[in-house]
XYZ file of C-alpha atoms in Angstrom:
290
model
C -77.768 -4.931 -8.278
C -77.537 -7.290 -11.067
C -79.434 -10.660 -11.014
C -77.908 -13.384 -13.214
C -79.652 -15.939 -15.319
C -78.829 -18.684 -12.652
C -81.238 -17.951 -9.880
C -78.838 -19.183 -7.143
C -76.207 -16.549 -7.856
C -76.306 -12.932 -7.286
C -73.898 -10.095 -7.974
C -74.508 -7.094 -5.761
C -73.297 -3.514 -5.580
C -72.016 -3.553 -9.218
C -69.699 -6.475 -8.440
C -66.492 -6.898 -10.392
C -65.537 -10.631 -10.124
C -62.335 -11.955 -11.617
C -62.461 -14.592 -14.328
C -61.604 -17.567 -12.011
C -64.558 -16.967 -9.915
C -67.110 -15.895 -12.712
C -67.778 -19.525 -13.260
C -68.155 -20.399 -9.581
C -71.888 -20.802 -10.168
C -71.368 -23.313 -12.911
C -68.880 -25.483 -10.682
C -71.192 -25.486 -7.797
C -73.999 -26.588 -9.767
C -72.182 -29.383 -11.288
C -71.328 -30.620 -7.868
C -74.941 -30.620 -6.746
C -74.143 -29.913 -2.993
C -76.354 -28.192 -0.720
C -73.782 -25.691 0.415
C -73.549 -22.831 -2.219
C -76.984 -23.490 -3.711
C -77.288 -19.744 -3.336
C -74.153 -17.741 -3.813
C -73.934 -13.995 -3.248
C -70.727 -12.318 -4.649
C -69.676 -8.785 -4.112
C -66.709 -6.806 -5.135
C -66.124 -5.472 -1.668
C -67.743 -5.717 1.773
C -66.630 -4.985 5.434
C -66.764 -8.686 6.391
C -68.453 -11.601 4.939
C -69.007 -13.175 8.271
C -70.974 -9.925 9.181
C -72.986 -10.368 5.824
C -73.856 -13.862 6.692
C -74.861 -13.073 10.191
C -77.176 -10.342 8.867
C -78.543 -12.882 6.347
C -79.168 -15.394 9.092
C -81.231 -12.994 10.910
C -83.229 -12.190 7.675
C -84.007 -15.836 7.229
C -81.384 -16.946 4.628
C -81.458 -20.628 3.953
C -78.891 -23.200 5.027
C -75.900 -23.342 2.703
C -76.059 -19.603 1.372
C -72.519 -18.392 0.795
C -71.497 -14.792 0.835
C -68.201 -14.269 -1.275
C -66.171 -11.022 -1.681
C -63.031 -10.010 -3.803
C -61.975 -7.580 -1.019
C -62.800 -6.869 2.620
C -62.198 -3.724 4.374
C -62.869 -5.097 7.937
C -61.939 -8.871 7.560
C -61.029 -10.491 10.954
C -59.728 -13.778 12.302
C -59.701 -15.372 15.620
C -59.012 -13.189 18.639
C -60.178 -10.250 16.812
C -57.197 -10.212 14.496
C -57.377 -8.480 11.059
C -57.370 -10.587 7.927
C -55.566 -8.546 5.281
C -56.007 -9.632 1.595
C -55.329 -7.753 -1.685
C -58.353 -7.526 -3.882
C -59.042 -10.202 -6.382
C -56.037 -12.720 -5.193
C -57.676 -14.785 -2.571
C -60.799 -16.644 -1.382
C -62.811 -14.721 1.097
C -66.181 -16.327 1.938
C -68.728 -17.273 4.625
C -71.247 -19.967 4.653
C -74.496 -20.005 6.671
C -75.085 -23.540 8.255
C -78.408 -24.176 9.989
C -77.566 -27.321 11.771
C -78.721 -28.601 15.205
C -75.622 -28.275 17.466
C -75.194 -28.254 21.289
C -72.964 -25.528 22.360
C -70.515 -27.916 23.692
C -69.972 -29.233 20.124
C -68.874 -26.026 18.691
C -65.033 -26.457 19.370
C -65.127 -29.962 17.584
C -67.076 -28.214 14.789
C -64.443 -25.626 14.521
C -61.771 -28.303 14.279
C -63.806 -29.976 11.394
C -63.976 -26.723 9.391
C -60.128 -26.488 9.522
C -60.014 -30.198 8.279
C -62.382 -29.359 5.433
C -60.317 -26.543 4.234
C -57.235 -28.677 4.656
C -58.537 -31.318 2.395
C -59.414 -28.755 -0.305
C -56.021 -27.199 -0.269
C -54.296 -30.582 -0.205
C -56.299 -31.652 -3.361
C -55.264 -28.420 -5.096
C -51.492 -29.130 -4.270
C -51.494 -32.778 -5.007
C -49.758 -33.089 -1.749
C -51.683 -34.502 1.103
C -49.017 -35.043 3.638
C -47.754 -31.465 3.577
C -51.017 -29.807 4.532
C -51.678 -29.692 8.258
C -54.306 -28.169 10.593
C -52.897 -26.120 13.561
C -55.224 -26.257 16.513
C -58.021 -25.063 16.463
C -58.466 -24.401 12.764
C -55.566 -22.636 10.860
C -54.363 -24.512 7.920
C -50.540 -24.744 7.237
C -48.359 -26.022 4.437
C -44.857 -27.449 4.834
C -42.679 -25.900 2.184
C -40.683 -28.416 0.276
C -37.450 -26.607 0.427
C -37.118 -26.026 4.142
C -39.954 -28.260 5.708
C -41.245 -25.131 7.537
C -44.928 -24.910 7.937
C -46.544 -21.547 6.930
C -50.090 -20.401 7.225
C -52.349 -20.456 4.133
C -55.777 -20.208 5.747
C -57.546 -18.918 8.707
C -61.115 -19.954 9.696
C -63.491 -17.856 11.877
C -66.459 -19.880 13.236
C -69.146 -17.695 14.870
C -72.646 -18.986 16.100
C -75.838 -17.682 17.584
C -77.017 -19.493 20.728
C -80.447 -18.818 22.169
C -81.760 -20.697 25.172
C -78.870 -23.128 25.247
C -79.408 -24.190 21.583
C -77.412 -23.089 18.547
C -79.613 -21.301 16.004
C -76.938 -21.264 13.301
C -73.305 -21.374 12.469
C -71.327 -19.071 10.274
C -68.067 -20.299 8.914
C -65.880 -17.666 7.736
C -62.788 -18.769 5.482
C -59.819 -16.877 4.122
C -57.428 -18.641 1.904
C -54.297 -17.194 0.372
C -54.716 -18.364 -3.292
C -52.949 -16.081 -5.987
C -50.772 -14.097 -3.775
C -47.056 -14.322 -4.592
C -45.683 -11.132 -2.747
C -46.439 -11.352 0.825
C -45.788 -8.473 3.266
C -42.343 -8.554 4.798
C -43.539 -8.896 8.251
C -45.343 -12.210 7.498
C -43.350 -13.680 4.589
C -41.723 -16.013 7.076
C -44.939 -17.436 8.631
C -47.446 -17.197 5.752
C -47.722 -18.722 2.208
C -50.290 -19.156 -0.653
C -51.695 -21.879 -2.809
C -49.931 -20.323 -5.854
C -46.445 -20.193 -4.120
C -46.762 -23.823 -2.932
C -47.915 -25.105 -6.282
C -44.931 -23.451 -8.076
C -42.658 -25.014 -5.517
C -44.170 -28.329 -6.555
C -43.510 -27.836 -10.168
C -47.150 -27.036 -11.190
C -47.697 -24.376 -13.998
C -50.760 -22.285 -14.454
C -52.897 -20.469 -11.790
C -54.952 -22.215 -9.249
C -58.788 -21.985 -9.777
C -60.561 -20.368 -6.961
C -64.006 -21.595 -8.001
C -62.735 -25.190 -7.801
C -61.061 -24.605 -4.315
C -64.403 -23.015 -3.145
C -66.471 -26.116 -4.430
C -63.937 -28.374 -2.748
C -64.112 -26.490 0.656
C -67.981 -26.572 0.563
C -68.267 -30.248 -0.293
C -66.002 -31.205 2.601
C -67.809 -28.761 5.056
C -71.156 -30.469 3.948
C -69.485 -33.879 4.607
C -67.980 -33.123 8.016
C -69.740 -30.188 9.888
C -73.259 -31.840 10.466
C -71.905 -35.165 11.463
C -69.628 -33.513 13.939
C -72.302 -31.237 15.280
C -74.586 -34.242 15.741
C -72.263 -37.148 16.755
C -68.814 -35.539 17.704
C -65.344 -36.107 16.288
C -65.412 -39.880 15.667
C -65.797 -39.692 11.987
C -62.718 -37.143 11.532
C -60.724 -37.992 14.635
C -58.214 -40.166 13.137
C -57.726 -37.423 10.218
C -57.202 -34.783 12.880
C -54.437 -36.676 14.502
C -52.820 -37.418 11.171
C -52.762 -33.871 10.110
C -52.066 -32.163 13.442
C -49.310 -29.506 12.915
C -48.612 -29.280 16.514
C -48.018 -32.866 17.476
C -44.592 -33.307 19.126
C -43.945 -29.563 19.013
C -43.035 -27.331 21.939
C -46.002 -24.937 22.443
C -46.942 -22.162 24.636
C -50.060 -20.318 25.385
C -50.221 -16.627 24.691
C -51.321 -16.245 28.304
C -48.181 -17.962 29.577
C -49.953 -20.491 31.750
C -49.377 -23.636 29.668
C -46.140 -24.662 28.177
C -44.997 -28.139 27.026
C -45.168 -30.534 24.275
C -48.339 -30.853 22.229
C -49.434 -34.556 22.406
C -52.773 -34.669 20.508
C -56.246 -33.417 20.663
C -59.045 -35.151 22.702
C -62.653 -36.057 21.513
C -63.896 -32.742 22.935
C -61.645 -30.878 20.587
C -59.142 -29.759 23.295
C -55.338 -29.534 22.570
C -53.375 -31.741 24.794
C -50.124 -30.504 26.250
C -47.632 -32.444 28.258
C -45.759 -30.131 30.673
C -42.138 -30.560 31.840
C -43.669 -32.234 35.007
C -45.250 -34.863 32.725
C -48.686 -33.585 33.498
C -51.137 -33.529 30.414
C -53.039 -30.255 30.234
C -56.286 -29.827 28.056
C -56.509 -26.456 26.499
C -60.104 -25.693 25.354
C -59.708 -21.993 24.400
C -57.313 -19.206 23.688
C -54.166 -18.893 21.459
C -51.374 -21.425 21.512
C -48.288 -20.914 19.502
C -45.532 -23.201 18.305
C -42.122 -22.226 19.791
C -39.886 -24.885 18.250
C -39.282 -25.811 14.574
């Protein structure tokens, strides 16, 4: 383990960090935000969310961030694996010790998706094309065909004791430098680099800057939503809703219809063929129309 001169950053396990992340400490320090005040970077781990949850039990402070160049057991929602080539993407988790009633966790998850959306949109210089797919995936509409492809997934996990949330761990995976996607996902996934090139940008995106932008937005949104609900970000959620007006179906097959918004409790609203509006609070819902 190597301790750097900056007390708030630590490399563990002989970490080998690529150049565009080596200056993350400087970028975060310049921003002066609470999230990322302590940054733990590793070359490889099983899961940054697992690292963050262990850190939470060991007393790590609010805002501590665990970041890895590679994960052997990264996961997304519903236990799906999150695959990422070493050194190409952003894989990190942040510990947030915020007072949050359990019923506010779904809105918080939406706010996390919006925070990542904001950071990706800033990197692309294209606000309108970056969307949130309920509950918190981030999609980008490609300029050539208008199809929305996934660039990021977020996994929010919490510890609840006695009806109170002790802490929240926000795990984020963002495809950044990847240019060659596996054939099986190339039609549904994308990366910041691919989308920047499609918009005429030259040069590689900077992961440290994207990380700092995500943390700044999380700091701005999460605590407010945890305490007061979606009011602050509700209009933005509706503006960047990837599912609005699309035909959707739950994986369980019990809900099918046209997505017609998100309510203030963070539930997806679906208008069925019988004109009944159903509020979906959990599970997977996929878009079945372009």
